[in-house]
PDB file of C-alpha atoms in Angstrom:
ATOM      1  CA  UNK A   1       0.047   0.129  -0.029  1.00 46.00           C
ATOM      2  CA  UNK A   2       2.838   2.415   0.862  1.00 53.00           C
ATOM      3  CA  UNK A   3       4.388   1.731  -2.553  1.00 55.00           C
ATOM      4  CA  UNK A   4       1.293   2.497  -4.446  1.00 59.00           C
ATOM      5  CA  UNK A   5       0.841   5.886  -2.602  1.00 62.00           C
ATOM      6  CA  UNK A   6       4.452   6.759  -3.052  1.00 69.00           C
ATOM      7  CA  UNK A   7       4.050   6.108  -6.852  1.00 68.00           C
ATOM      8  CA  UNK A   8       0.896   8.148  -7.158  1.00 69.00           C
ATOM      9  CA  UNK A   9       2.388  11.025  -5.348  1.00 72.00           C
ATOM     10  CA  UNK A  10       5.505  10.871  -7.518  1.00 75.00           C
ATOM     11  CA  UNK A  11       3.404  10.614 -10.692  1.00 74.00           C
ATOM     12  CA  UNK A  12       1.279  13.611  -9.399  1.00 74.00           C
ATOM     13  CA  UNK A  13       4.322  15.721  -8.961  1.00 80.00           C
ATOM     14  CA  UNK A  14       5.588  15.002 -12.309  1.00 79.00           C
ATOM     15  CA  UNK A  15       2.350  15.785 -13.912  1.00 79.00           C
ATOM     16  CA  UNK A  16       2.139  19.174 -12.041  1.00 80.00           C
ATOM     17  CA  UNK A  17       5.745  20.012 -13.120  1.00 82.00           C
ATOM     18  CA  UNK A  18       4.951  19.187 -16.733  1.00 80.00           C
ATOM     19  CA  UNK A  19       1.726  21.284 -16.620  1.00 79.00           C
ATOM     20  CA  UNK A  20       3.556  24.282 -15.258  1.00 83.00           C
ATOM     21  CA  UNK A  21       6.378  23.946 -17.797  1.00 82.00           C
ATOM     22  CA  UNK A  22       4.108  23.631 -20.657  1.00 81.00           C
ATOM     23  CA  UNK A  23       5.128  20.111 -21.479  1.00 79.00           C
ATOM     24  CA  UNK A  24       1.898  18.596 -20.721  1.00 77.00           C
ATOM     25  CA  UNK A  25      -1.326  20.103 -21.668  1.00 83.00           C
ATOM     26  CA  UNK A  26      -4.479  19.771 -19.561  1.00 83.00           C
ATOM     27  CA  UNK A  27      -6.227  17.575 -22.204  1.00 82.00           C
ATOM     28  CA  UNK A  28      -3.198  15.274 -22.229  1.00 82.00           C
ATOM     29  CA  UNK A  29      -3.449  15.082 -18.455  1.00 81.00           C
ATOM     30  CA  UNK A  30      -7.016  13.987 -18.680  1.00 81.00           C
ATOM     31  CA  UNK A  31      -6.328  11.444 -21.300  1.00 77.00           C
ATOM     32  CA  UNK A  32      -3.566   9.808 -19.092  1.00 80.00           C
ATOM     33  CA  UNK A  33      -5.819  10.009 -16.023  1.00 82.00           C
ATOM     34  CA  UNK A  34      -8.609   8.154 -18.085  1.00 77.00           C
ATOM     35  CA  UNK A  35      -6.121   5.666 -19.289  1.00 76.00           C
ATOM     36  CA  UNK A  36      -4.980   4.891 -15.670  1.00 80.00           C
ATOM     37  CA  UNK A  37      -8.600   4.267 -14.568  1.00 81.00           C
ATOM     38  CA  UNK A  38      -9.358   2.053 -17.470  1.00 78.00           C
ATOM     39  CA  UNK A  39      -6.055   0.099 -16.839  1.00 77.00           C
ATOM     40  CA  UNK A  40      -6.883  -0.390 -13.268  1.00 82.00           C
ATOM     41  CA  UNK A  41     -10.188  -1.943 -14.162  1.00 81.00           C
ATOM     42  CA  UNK A  42      -8.805  -4.088 -16.984  1.00 81.00           C
ATOM     43  CA  UNK A  43      -7.597  -7.638 -16.671  1.00 84.00           C
ATOM     44  CA  UNK A  44      -3.949  -6.659 -17.022  1.00 81.00           C
ATOM     45  CA  UNK A  45      -4.079  -4.705 -13.765  1.00 85.00           C
ATOM     46  CA  UNK A  46      -2.803  -7.479 -11.522  1.00 89.00           C
ATOM     47  CA  UNK A  47       0.249  -7.961 -13.992  1.00 89.00           C
ATOM     48  CA  UNK A  48       1.096  -4.219 -13.911  1.00 84.00           C
ATOM     49  CA  UNK A  49       0.620  -4.229  -9.912  1.00 87.00           C
ATOM     50  CA  UNK A  50       2.993  -7.461  -9.645  1.00 92.00           C
ATOM     51  CA  UNK A  51       5.607  -5.828 -11.893  1.00 89.00           C
ATOM     52  CA  UNK A  52       5.682  -2.561 -10.015  1.00 85.00           C
ATOM     53  CA  UNK A  53       5.776  -4.646  -6.851  1.00 88.00           C
ATOM     54  CA  UNK A  54       8.744  -6.675  -7.955  1.00 92.00           C
ATOM     55  CA  UNK A  55      10.660  -3.638  -9.308  1.00 90.00           C
ATOM     56  CA  UNK A  56      10.102  -1.917  -5.993  1.00 87.00           C
ATOM     57  CA  UNK A  57      11.573  -5.068  -4.208  1.00 90.00           C
ATOM     58  CA  UNK A  58      14.510  -4.887  -6.351  1.00 92.00           C
ATOM     59  CA  UNK A  59      15.075  -1.302  -5.779  1.00 89.00           C
ATOM     60  CA  UNK A  60      14.749  -1.483  -2.124  1.00 88.00           C
ATOM     61  CA  UNK A  61      17.261  -4.249  -1.972  1.00 90.00           C
ATOM     62  CA  UNK A  62      19.909  -2.376  -3.623  1.00 89.00           C
ATOM     63  CA  UNK A  63      22.655  -1.201  -1.422  1.00 84.00           C
ATOM     64  CA  UNK A  64      24.843   1.801  -2.360  1.00 74.00           C
TER      65      UNK A  64
END
């Protein structure tokens, strides 16, 4: 759960930065948001979730 909230916050911060710099138009942000909702309710959602969880486990296991 903490990983999901962190990813959402990171993506939200990036979206705000892109919106302020003019690199992301509001209509593009809405399309990305809708895509996220549709992906979350699709059959590929568990695969995406397990892939993100595995990536987070690998990254958290790295030692500098």
